[in-house]
Amino acid sequence: MFFTSYDFLIFLLVLFFLYYWIPGTYQWRLLLAASYFFYFAAGPEYLVYILTTTVTTYAAARQIQNNADRQKQYIKEQKELSREEKKEYKNKQKKIRFRWLMACVFLNIGILAVVKYANFAIANVNGLLETLGGDSQISYLTLAVPLGISFYTFQAVGYLIDVYRGSYPAEKNPFKFALFVSFFPQLIQGPISRFGDLSQTLYQEHSFDSKVLCCGLQRMLWGYFKKMVIADRILTGVNTIIQDTGTYSGAYIFVGMIFYTLELYADFTGGIDITIGIAEAMGIRVQENFIRPYFSKSLKEYWRRWHISMCNWFRDYIFYPVSISKRMQKISGFSRRHFGEKVGKRIPVYLSSFLVWAATGVWHGANWNFIVWGLCNWAVLMLSEELEPVYEKFHKRFSLGEKRGYQIFQMGRTFLLVCVLNLFDCYSSLEDTFWMICSMFTKGNWQILWDGSLLALGLTRLDYLILALGVILMILVSLWQRKGKVRERIAEKGYPLRFCVWYGLFLLVLLLGAYGIGYDSSQFIYNQF
């Protein structure tokens, strides 16, 4: 039951009606039932996974919280304890809490690793055995990847770490915590919410407000436009190019990487718009996950604007803890003594970033392409960090930083860099990816851009016209967003204009959506994660 299916729209219509019809104290319970029904519809066998994560994380968080409460009470009562005794007692209790944390994290990350990466590991071991001349092969596991397992696992692990850190107390009600983990709009592709943020509105009572409902529906409609009019239409051209490496190379790869980058943006941000819109329609706030990423002037800025919840998760739960860990401090001290102060300062940042980007690549998929994609991002970011003083001198010398033309150049450069990196997401092997990238520079078939060859990709002239107008509309909306929310600005206009805007957008989705014969809706790209 995907966001673009008729079944989901019927499910949503019934949910909205019941949500505002029942007493407010039962609303979060209805959402819990709806979330588990949604997950059950995706596959009854998947329930065991999300239930395991929910139960173990809830239990571990309660143990950690109870231990912290007992420690606080004990120290309060035992006033005669010396400072050293208090310190020793706190360290002992902290170790107990840490063991609970690690046990639960290893269990849930272990489940994720087995389900998503066991066959990848087996394939690499079998390849190594074959290279060494061995005859035996390890059998592959027959495990299906549950819907959104990476998203709800990371969300649960983040919650547990925050409880361990004392950021907020553990939730006492197991059913409320179950809703936090399983809240259905986020299951498909995020965002990865923090309990302290989502819980503020998730469990509240919400009275019916037509403005709130309409605001959420408008956000959903914009998401459906990006997904169905742009992403699903351009998908035909993307698949034609990447599925036939023998025919399509050179300039076709340039076209394909532009197409795929636009498809990924429209697909992913469209899905997030639908997620946020569903929540908004019920008075629930879900964090933004994108802030105009293709207006970034550098790759560093791009990753501050793209998939924000994921980037923040890796920053807060991997980068910072690793970079300030005792082991990293020892490595930094060793580097300072043997390689100088500058190198010693950089080592923790570079090693922590390397770990983050390797993990980010693995998170995206069980494939060497994703790992290399992550490490390429790391290499570019670290090189840019080293060259930062050179950039500053260059900008100061030629006074280019504030010039509009140069800023547009920076945006275009970053966009093309992202496009090239996205090619690792398109092909099934590193060999194909590198050959296709090289072919853009070695095969001189650029005439395909104007000789009509692009019409053989499964897209008609009308399709190209619709895509061009859709992309222009997305750019204009992004530009308008810099001055505030577009919906709020439209809401200030008269009723005739508001009606024309939203009814017109509805007609565009209805008439121009890429439904296909019999309409088999395409899954969102990030469903696989």
Coordinates of C-alpha atoms in Angstrom, one line a residue:
M1 CA 0.0 0.0 0.0
F2 CA 2.2 2.8 -1.3
F3 CA 1.5 6.5 -1.2
T4 CA 0.5 6.6 -4.8
S5 CA -1.9 3.7 -4.7
Y6 CA -5.7 4.0 -4.7
D7 CA -5.8 1.8 -1.6
F8 CA -3.7 4.2 0.3
L9 CA -5.8 7.2 -0.6
I10 CA -8.9 5.3 0.6
F11 CA -7.1 4.4 3.8
L12 CA -6.1 8.0 4.3
L13 CA -9.6 9.3 3.7
V14 CA -11.1 6.9 6.3
L15 CA -8.3 7.8 8.8
F16 CA -8.8 11.5 8.5
F17 CA -12.6 11.1 9.0
L18 CA -12.1 8.9 12.1
Y19 CA -9.3 11.0 13.5
Y20 CA -11.4 14.1 13.8
W21 CA -14.6 12.2 14.7
I22 CA -13.4 10.3 17.7
P23 CA -12.6 12.0 21.1
G24 CA -9.1 13.6 21.1
T25 CA -7.8 11.3 23.9
Y26 CA -8.1 8.4 21.5
Q27 CA -6.4 10.0 18.5
W28 CA -2.9 8.7 19.1
R29 CA -4.4 5.2 19.7
L30 CA -6.1 5.4 16.3
L31 CA -2.8 6.4 14.7
L32 CA -1.1 3.4 16.4
A33 CA -3.7 1.0 15.0
A34 CA -3.5 2.7 11.6
S35 CA 0.3 2.5 11.5
Y36 CA 0.3 -1.3 12.3
F37 CA -2.5 -1.9 9.7
F38 CA -0.3 0.0 7.2
Y39 CA 2.7 -2.1 8.0
F40 CA 0.6 -5.3 8.0
A41 CA -0.6 -4.5 4.5
A42 CA 3.0 -4.2 3.4
G43 CA 3.7 -7.7 4.6
P44 CA 2.4 -9.5 7.7
E45 CA 5.8 -11.3 8.1
Y46 CA 7.5 -7.9 8.6
L47 CA 5.6 -7.2 11.9
V48 CA 8.0 -9.4 13.9
Y49 CA 10.9 -7.1 12.9
I50 CA 9.4 -3.8 13.9
L51 CA 7.9 -5.4 17.1
T52 CA 11.3 -6.7 18.1
T53 CA 12.9 -3.3 17.7
T54 CA 10.0 -1.6 19.6
V55 CA 10.0 -4.0 22.5
T56 CA 13.7 -4.3 23.0
T57 CA 14.3 -0.6 22.7
Y58 CA 11.5 0.3 25.1
A59 CA 12.7 -2.3 27.6
A60 CA 16.4 -1.1 27.4
A61 CA 15.4 2.6 27.6
R62 CA 13.3 1.9 30.8
Q63 CA 16.2 0.0 32.3
I64 CA 18.6 2.9 31.6
Q65 CA 16.1 5.4 33.0
N66 CA 15.4 3.4 36.1
N67 CA 19.1 3.0 36.7
A68 CA 19.6 6.8 36.3
D69 CA 16.7 7.5 38.7
R70 CA 18.0 5.1 41.3
Q71 CA 21.5 6.6 41.1
K72 CA 20.1 10.1 41.6
Q73 CA 18.0 9.0 44.6
Y74 CA 20.8 7.1 46.2
I75 CA 23.3 10.0 46.0
K76 CA 20.6 12.3 47.4
E77 CA 20.0 10.0 50.3
Q78 CA 23.6 9.1 51.0
K79 CA 24.9 12.5 52.0
E80 CA 27.9 11.2 53.9
L81 CA 29.5 9.8 50.7
S82 CA 32.8 11.4 49.8
R83 CA 33.5 12.9 46.3
E84 CA 35.6 9.9 45.3
E85 CA 32.9 7.4 46.5
K86 CA 30.2 9.3 44.5
K87 CA 32.4 9.3 41.5
E88 CA 33.1 5.6 41.8
Y89 CA 29.4 4.8 42.3
K90 CA 28.4 7.0 39.2
N91 CA 31.0 5.3 37.0
K92 CA 29.8 1.8 38.1
Q93 CA 26.1 2.8 37.3
K94 CA 27.1 4.4 34.0
K95 CA 28.8 1.1 33.0
I96 CA 25.6 -0.7 33.7
R97 CA 23.6 1.7 31.6
F98 CA 26.2 1.5 28.8
R99 CA 25.9 -2.3 28.7
W100 CA 22.1 -2.0 28.3
L101 CA 22.6 0.5 25.5
M102 CA 25.2 -1.6 23.7
A103 CA 23.2 -4.8 24.0
C104 CA 20.1 -3.2 22.5
V105 CA 22.0 -1.3 19.8
F106 CA 23.9 -4.4 18.7
L107 CA 20.7 -6.5 18.6
N108 CA 18.8 -4.0 16.4
I109 CA 21.7 -3.0 14.2
G110 CA 22.5 -6.7 14.0
I111 CA 19.0 -7.5 12.7
L112 CA 19.4 -4.7 10.1
A113 CA 22.8 -6.0 9.1
V114 CA 21.6 -9.6 8.7
V115 CA 18.5 -8.7 6.7
K116 CA 20.2 -6.2 4.4
Y117 CA 23.8 -7.1 4.2
A118 CA 24.2 -10.9 4.9
N119 CA 23.9 -11.9 1.3
F120 CA 26.3 -9.0 0.3
A121 CA 28.9 -10.4 2.7
I122 CA 28.3 -14.0 1.5
A123 CA 28.7 -12.9 -2.1
N124 CA 32.1 -11.3 -1.3
V125 CA 33.3 -14.3 0.7
N126 CA 32.2 -16.6 -2.2
G127 CA 34.1 -14.4 -4.6
L128 CA 37.2 -14.6 -2.5
L129 CA 36.9 -18.3 -2.2
E130 CA 36.6 -18.6 -5.9
T131 CA 39.6 -16.4 -6.5
L132 CA 41.7 -18.6 -4.1
G133 CA 40.6 -21.7 -6.1
G134 CA 38.2 -23.1 -3.6
D135 CA 35.2 -25.3 -4.7
S136 CA 32.9 -24.7 -1.8
Q137 CA 30.4 -21.9 -1.8
I138 CA 28.3 -20.5 1.1
S139 CA 24.5 -20.6 0.5
Y140 CA 22.6 -17.4 0.3
L141 CA 19.9 -16.5 2.8
T142 CA 16.3 -16.1 1.7
L143 CA 15.4 -13.0 3.7
A144 CA 13.1 -10.2 2.4
V145 CA 14.0 -6.6 3.5
P146 CA 11.1 -5.2 5.7
L147 CA 9.6 -1.9 4.6
G148 CA 11.6 1.1 6.0
I149 CA 13.8 -1.1 8.3
S150 CA 16.7 1.4 8.1
F151 CA 14.5 4.3 9.0
Y152 CA 12.7 2.9 12.0
T153 CA 15.9 1.2 13.3
F154 CA 17.9 4.4 13.2
Q155 CA 15.0 6.3 14.8
A156 CA 14.8 3.8 17.7
V157 CA 18.5 3.7 18.2
G158 CA 18.7 7.5 18.2
Y159 CA 16.0 7.5 20.9
L160 CA 17.8 5.0 23.0
I161 CA 21.1 7.0 22.8
D162 CA 19.3 10.2 23.7
V163 CA 17.8 8.5 26.8
Y164 CA 21.2 7.2 27.7
R165 CA 22.6 10.7 27.4
G166 CA 19.8 12.1 29.5
S167 CA 18.5 14.3 26.7
Y168 CA 14.9 13.4 27.9
P169 CA 13.4 10.7 30.1
A170 CA 12.3 7.4 28.6
E171 CA 8.7 7.1 27.6
K172 CA 6.7 5.1 30.2
N173 CA 3.8 4.1 28.0
P174 CA 4.9 1.3 25.7
F175 CA 2.1 1.9 23.2
K176 CA 3.0 5.6 22.8
F177 CA 6.6 4.5 22.2
A178 CA 5.3 1.9 19.6
L179 CA 3.6 4.8 17.8
F180 CA 6.8 6.8 17.7
V181 CA 8.6 3.9 16.1
S182 CA 5.9 2.9 13.7
F183 CA 4.2 6.2 12.7
F184 CA 3.2 5.2 9.2
P185 CA 3.9 8.4 7.1
Q186 CA 7.6 8.1 8.0
L187 CA 8.0 4.3 7.4
I188 CA 8.5 4.6 3.7
Q189 CA 11.4 7.1 3.5
G190 CA 11.7 9.1 6.7
P191 CA 12.5 11.6 7.9
I192 CA 14.3 10.1 10.9
S193 CA 12.6 11.9 13.7
R194 CA 13.8 12.6 17.2
F195 CA 11.5 11.7 20.0
G196 CA 11.9 15.1 21.7
D197 CA 10.6 16.8 18.5
L198 CA 7.9 14.4 17.2
S199 CA 6.4 13.6 20.7
Q200 CA 5.5 17.3 21.2
T201 CA 2.5 17.0 18.8
L202 CA 2.2 13.2 18.1
Y203 CA 0.3 12.5 21.3
Q204 CA -1.6 15.8 21.7
E205 CA -5.4 16.1 21.2
H206 CA -6.2 17.9 17.9
S207 CA -9.6 19.5 17.2
F208 CA -10.8 19.8 13.6
D209 CA -9.5 22.9 11.9
S210 CA -10.3 23.3 8.2
K211 CA -7.2 25.5 7.7
V212 CA -4.9 22.8 9.2
L213 CA -6.4 20.1 7.1
C214 CA -6.3 22.1 3.9
C215 CA -2.7 23.1 4.6
G216 CA -1.7 19.5 4.9
L217 CA -3.6 18.5 1.8
Q218 CA -1.9 21.2 -0.2
R219 CA 1.5 20.0 0.9
M220 CA 0.5 16.5 -0.2
L221 CA -0.7 17.7 -3.5
W222 CA 2.6 19.3 -4.3
G223 CA 4.3 16.1 -3.4
Y224 CA 2.1 14.1 -5.7
F225 CA 2.8 16.6 -8.5
K226 CA 6.6 16.1 -8.1
K227 CA 6.3 12.3 -7.8
M228 CA 3.7 11.5 -10.5
V229 CA 4.2 14.2 -13.0
I230 CA 8.0 14.6 -13.0
A231 CA 9.7 11.6 -11.2
D232 CA 7.5 8.8 -12.7
R233 CA 7.6 10.3 -16.1
I234 CA 11.4 10.8 -16.3
L235 CA 11.9 7.3 -14.9
T236 CA 11.2 5.9 -18.4
G237 CA 14.2 7.7 -19.9
V238 CA 16.5 6.8 -16.9
N239 CA 15.7 3.1 -17.1
T240 CA 16.2 3.0 -20.9
I241 CA 19.7 4.5 -20.5
I242 CA 21.0 2.6 -17.5
Q243 CA 19.7 -0.8 -18.5
D244 CA 21.5 -1.0 -21.8
T245 CA 25.1 -0.1 -21.3
G246 CA 26.0 -1.4 -24.7
T247 CA 23.8 1.0 -26.6
Y248 CA 23.8 4.1 -24.4
S249 CA 27.1 5.6 -23.4
G250 CA 28.9 8.9 -23.9
A251 CA 26.5 11.8 -24.1
Y252 CA 23.7 9.5 -23.2
I253 CA 25.3 9.1 -19.8
F254 CA 25.4 12.9 -19.3
V255 CA 21.7 13.0 -20.1
G256 CA 21.0 10.0 -17.9
M257 CA 22.8 11.4 -14.9
I258 CA 20.8 14.7 -15.2
F259 CA 17.6 12.8 -15.6
Y260 CA 18.3 10.6 -12.6
T261 CA 19.3 13.5 -10.4
L262 CA 16.0 15.3 -11.2
E263 CA 14.1 12.1 -10.8
L264 CA 15.7 11.4 -7.4
Y265 CA 14.9 14.9 -6.2
A266 CA 11.3 14.9 -7.4
D267 CA 10.8 11.4 -6.1
F268 CA 12.4 11.8 -2.6
T269 CA 11.2 15.3 -1.9
G270 CA 7.8 14.5 -3.3
G271 CA 7.5 11.6 -0.8
I272 CA 8.7 13.8 2.1
D273 CA 6.1 16.4 1.1
I274 CA 3.4 13.8 1.2
T275 CA 4.7 12.6 4.6
I276 CA 4.8 16.1 6.1
G277 CA 1.4 16.9 4.5
I278 CA -0.3 13.8 6.1
A279 CA 1.1 14.7 9.5
E280 CA 0.2 18.4 9.1
A281 CA -3.4 17.5 8.1
M282 CA -3.7 15.9 11.6
G283 CA -1.9 18.7 13.4
I284 CA 1.4 16.8 13.8
R285 CA 4.7 18.4 13.1
V286 CA 7.4 16.4 11.2
Q287 CA 10.7 18.0 10.6
E288 CA 11.8 19.3 7.1
N289 CA 14.2 17.0 5.3
F290 CA 15.3 19.3 2.4
I291 CA 16.1 23.0 2.1
R292 CA 16.6 23.7 -1.6
P293 CA 19.7 21.4 -1.9
Y294 CA 20.4 22.2 -5.6
F295 CA 21.0 25.9 -4.7
S296 CA 24.1 24.8 -2.8
K297 CA 27.4 26.4 -3.8
S298 CA 29.5 23.5 -2.5
L299 CA 29.2 19.8 -1.7
K300 CA 29.4 20.6 2.0
E301 CA 26.5 23.0 1.8
Y302 CA 24.6 20.4 -0.3
W303 CA 24.8 17.8 2.5
R304 CA 23.5 20.4 5.0
R305 CA 20.4 20.8 2.8
W306 CA 19.8 17.2 1.5
H307 CA 18.3 14.4 3.7
I308 CA 18.9 16.6 6.7
S309 CA 17.5 14.1 9.3
M310 CA 19.9 11.3 8.1
C311 CA 22.9 13.7 8.0
N312 CA 22.2 14.9 11.5
W313 CA 21.8 11.3 12.7
F314 CA 25.3 10.4 11.5
R315 CA 26.7 13.6 12.8
D316 CA 25.3 13.3 16.3
Y317 CA 25.5 9.6 16.9
I318 CA 28.7 8.6 15.0
F319 CA 30.9 11.6 14.0
Y320 CA 30.9 13.5 17.4
P321 CA 31.2 10.5 19.7
V322 CA 34.0 9.0 17.6
S323 CA 35.9 12.3 17.1
I324 CA 36.1 13.0 20.8
S325 CA 36.5 9.4 22.0
K326 CA 39.6 8.5 24.1
R327 CA 41.0 6.3 21.4
M328 CA 40.7 9.1 18.8
Q329 CA 42.4 11.5 21.3
K330 CA 45.3 9.0 21.6
I331 CA 45.6 8.8 17.8
S332 CA 45.5 12.6 17.6
G333 CA 48.2 12.9 20.3
F334 CA 50.4 10.4 18.5
S335 CA 50.0 12.3 15.2
R336 CA 50.8 15.7 16.8
R337 CA 54.0 14.3 18.2
H338 CA 55.2 12.6 15.0
F339 CA 53.6 14.6 12.2
G340 CA 53.1 18.0 13.6
E341 CA 50.3 20.1 15.1
K342 CA 48.3 20.7 11.9
V343 CA 48.2 17.0 11.0
G344 CA 47.3 16.1 14.6
K345 CA 44.3 18.4 14.5
R346 CA 43.0 17.0 11.2
I347 CA 43.3 13.3 12.0
P348 CA 40.2 13.0 14.2
V349 CA 38.1 14.9 11.7
Y350 CA 39.3 12.9 8.8
L351 CA 39.0 9.5 10.4
S352 CA 35.6 10.3 11.9
S353 CA 34.4 11.6 8.6
F354 CA 35.7 8.5 6.8
L355 CA 33.8 6.3 9.2
V356 CA 30.6 8.4 8.7
W357 CA 30.7 8.3 5.0
A358 CA 31.6 4.6 4.8
A359 CA 28.6 4.0 7.1
T360 CA 26.4 6.3 5.0
G361 CA 27.3 4.4 1.8
V362 CA 26.5 1.0 3.5
W363 CA 23.2 2.5 4.9
H364 CA 22.1 3.3 1.3
G365 CA 22.6 -0.3 0.1
A366 CA 24.4 -3.6 0.2
N367 CA 26.6 -2.9 -2.8
W368 CA 30.2 -1.7 -3.4
N369 CA 28.8 1.1 -5.6
F370 CA 27.2 2.7 -2.5
I371 CA 30.4 2.3 -0.4
V372 CA 32.5 3.9 -3.1
W373 CA 29.9 6.6 -3.5
G374 CA 30.2 7.4 0.2
L375 CA 34.0 7.4 0.1
C376 CA 34.0 9.7 -3.0
N377 CA 31.8 12.1 -1.1
W378 CA 34.3 11.9 1.8
A379 CA 37.3 12.5 -0.5
V380 CA 35.8 15.6 -2.2
L381 CA 34.7 17.0 1.2
M382 CA 38.1 16.5 2.7
L383 CA 39.9 17.9 -0.3
S384 CA 37.6 21.0 -0.3
E385 CA 38.5 21.4 3.4
E386 CA 42.2 21.4 2.7
L387 CA 41.8 23.9 -0.2
E388 CA 39.5 26.2 1.8
P389 CA 42.4 28.8 2.4
V390 CA 43.1 28.8 -1.3
Y391 CA 39.5 29.5 -2.1
E392 CA 39.4 32.3 0.4
K393 CA 42.4 34.0 -1.2
F394 CA 41.0 33.5 -4.7
H395 CA 37.7 35.0 -3.7
K396 CA 39.3 37.9 -2.0
R397 CA 41.7 38.6 -4.8
F398 CA 39.1 38.7 -7.5
S399 CA 36.1 39.7 -5.4
L400 CA 33.9 37.0 -6.9
G401 CA 32.1 35.8 -3.8
E402 CA 29.2 38.3 -4.0
K403 CA 28.8 38.3 -7.8
R404 CA 25.6 36.7 -9.0
G405 CA 27.2 35.1 -12.0
Y406 CA 29.9 33.4 -10.0
Q407 CA 27.3 32.1 -7.5
I408 CA 25.3 30.6 -10.3
F409 CA 28.5 29.0 -11.6
Q410 CA 29.1 27.5 -8.1
M411 CA 25.6 26.1 -8.0
G412 CA 26.0 24.6 -11.4
R413 CA 29.4 23.1 -10.5
T414 CA 27.9 21.5 -7.4
F415 CA 24.9 20.2 -9.2
L416 CA 27.1 18.5 -11.9
L417 CA 29.3 17.0 -9.2
V418 CA 26.3 15.6 -7.4
C419 CA 25.0 14.2 -10.8
V420 CA 28.3 12.4 -11.4
L421 CA 28.3 10.9 -7.9
N422 CA 24.7 9.8 -8.4
L423 CA 25.8 7.5 -11.2
F424 CA 27.1 5.1 -8.6
D425 CA 23.4 4.7 -7.6
C426 CA 22.4 3.8 -11.2
Y427 CA 24.6 0.9 -12.2
S428 CA 25.0 -2.5 -10.6
S429 CA 28.7 -2.7 -10.7
L430 CA 31.7 -0.5 -10.2
E431 CA 33.1 -1.5 -13.5
D432 CA 30.0 -0.4 -15.4
T433 CA 29.9 2.9 -13.4
F434 CA 33.5 3.9 -14.1
W435 CA 33.2 2.9 -17.8
M436 CA 30.1 5.0 -18.2
I437 CA 31.7 8.0 -16.5
C438 CA 34.8 7.7 -18.7
S439 CA 32.7 7.3 -21.9
M440 CA 31.3 10.9 -21.4
F441 CA 34.8 12.1 -22.1
T442 CA 35.9 9.6 -24.7
K443 CA 32.9 9.0 -26.9
G444 CA 32.1 12.0 -29.0
N445 CA 28.4 11.5 -29.7
W446 CA 27.1 14.8 -28.4
Q447 CA 25.0 15.3 -31.5
I448 CA 22.4 13.1 -29.9
L449 CA 21.4 16.2 -27.9
W450 CA 19.9 17.9 -31.0
D451 CA 19.5 15.2 -33.7
G452 CA 16.3 13.7 -32.2
S453 CA 18.0 10.6 -30.7
L454 CA 16.6 11.5 -27.3
L455 CA 13.1 10.7 -28.6
A456 CA 14.1 7.0 -28.7
L457 CA 14.4 6.9 -24.9
G458 CA 10.6 6.3 -24.5
L459 CA 9.8 9.9 -24.0
T460 CA 7.8 11.9 -26.5
R461 CA 8.0 15.6 -27.3
L462 CA 5.0 16.1 -25.1
D463 CA 6.8 14.3 -22.2
Y464 CA 9.8 16.6 -22.6
L465 CA 7.6 19.6 -22.6
I466 CA 5.8 18.5 -19.5
L467 CA 9.1 17.7 -17.8
A468 CA 10.6 21.1 -18.7
L469 CA 7.6 23.0 -17.4
G470 CA 7.5 20.9 -14.2
V471 CA 11.2 21.5 -13.5
I472 CA 10.8 25.2 -14.1
L473 CA 7.9 25.2 -11.7
M474 CA 10.0 23.4 -9.0
I475 CA 12.7 26.0 -9.5
L476 CA 10.3 28.9 -9.2
V477 CA 8.7 27.5 -6.1
S478 CA 12.2 27.0 -4.6
L479 CA 13.1 30.6 -5.4
W480 CA 9.8 31.8 -3.8
Q481 CA 10.5 29.8 -0.7
R482 CA 13.5 31.9 0.1
K483 CA 11.0 34.7 1.1
G484 CA 8.8 32.4 3.2
K485 CA 6.4 29.5 2.8
V486 CA 4.7 29.6 -0.5
R487 CA 1.4 28.2 0.9
E488 CA 1.2 31.0 3.4
R489 CA 1.8 33.6 0.7
I490 CA -0.9 32.0 -1.5
A491 CA -3.3 31.9 1.5
E492 CA -3.0 35.7 1.8
K493 CA -4.5 36.1 -1.7
G494 CA -8.1 36.2 -2.7
Y495 CA -10.3 33.1 -2.9
P496 CA -10.4 33.1 -6.8
L497 CA -6.6 33.0 -7.0
R498 CA -6.3 30.4 -4.3
F499 CA -8.9 28.2 -6.0
C500 CA -7.1 28.5 -9.4
V501 CA -3.7 27.6 -7.9
W502 CA -4.7 24.5 -6.0
Y503 CA -7.4 23.2 -8.3
G504 CA -5.1 23.8 -11.2
L505 CA -2.4 21.8 -9.5
F506 CA -4.9 19.0 -8.8
L507 CA -5.8 18.9 -12.5
L508 CA -2.1 18.8 -13.5
V509 CA -1.7 15.7 -11.3
L510 CA -4.9 14.1 -12.5
L511 CA -4.3 14.8 -16.2
L512 CA -0.5 14.7 -16.5
G513 CA 0.5 12.1 -13.9
A514 CA 2.4 9.2 -15.3
Y515 CA -0.1 6.5 -14.5
G516 CA 0.8 4.0 -17.2
I517 CA -1.5 1.2 -18.6
G518 CA -3.6 -0.1 -15.7
Y519 CA -1.7 2.2 -13.4
D520 CA 0.9 0.3 -11.5
S521 CA 2.4 3.0 -9.3
S522 CA 6.2 3.1 -9.1
Q523 CA 7.6 2.7 -5.7
F524 CA 9.6 5.5 -4.1
I525 CA 13.3 5.2 -4.6
Y526 CA 14.0 5.3 -0.9
N527 CA 11.6 2.4 -0.2
Q528 CA 14.5 0.1 -0.5
F529 CA 16.3 1.7 2.5

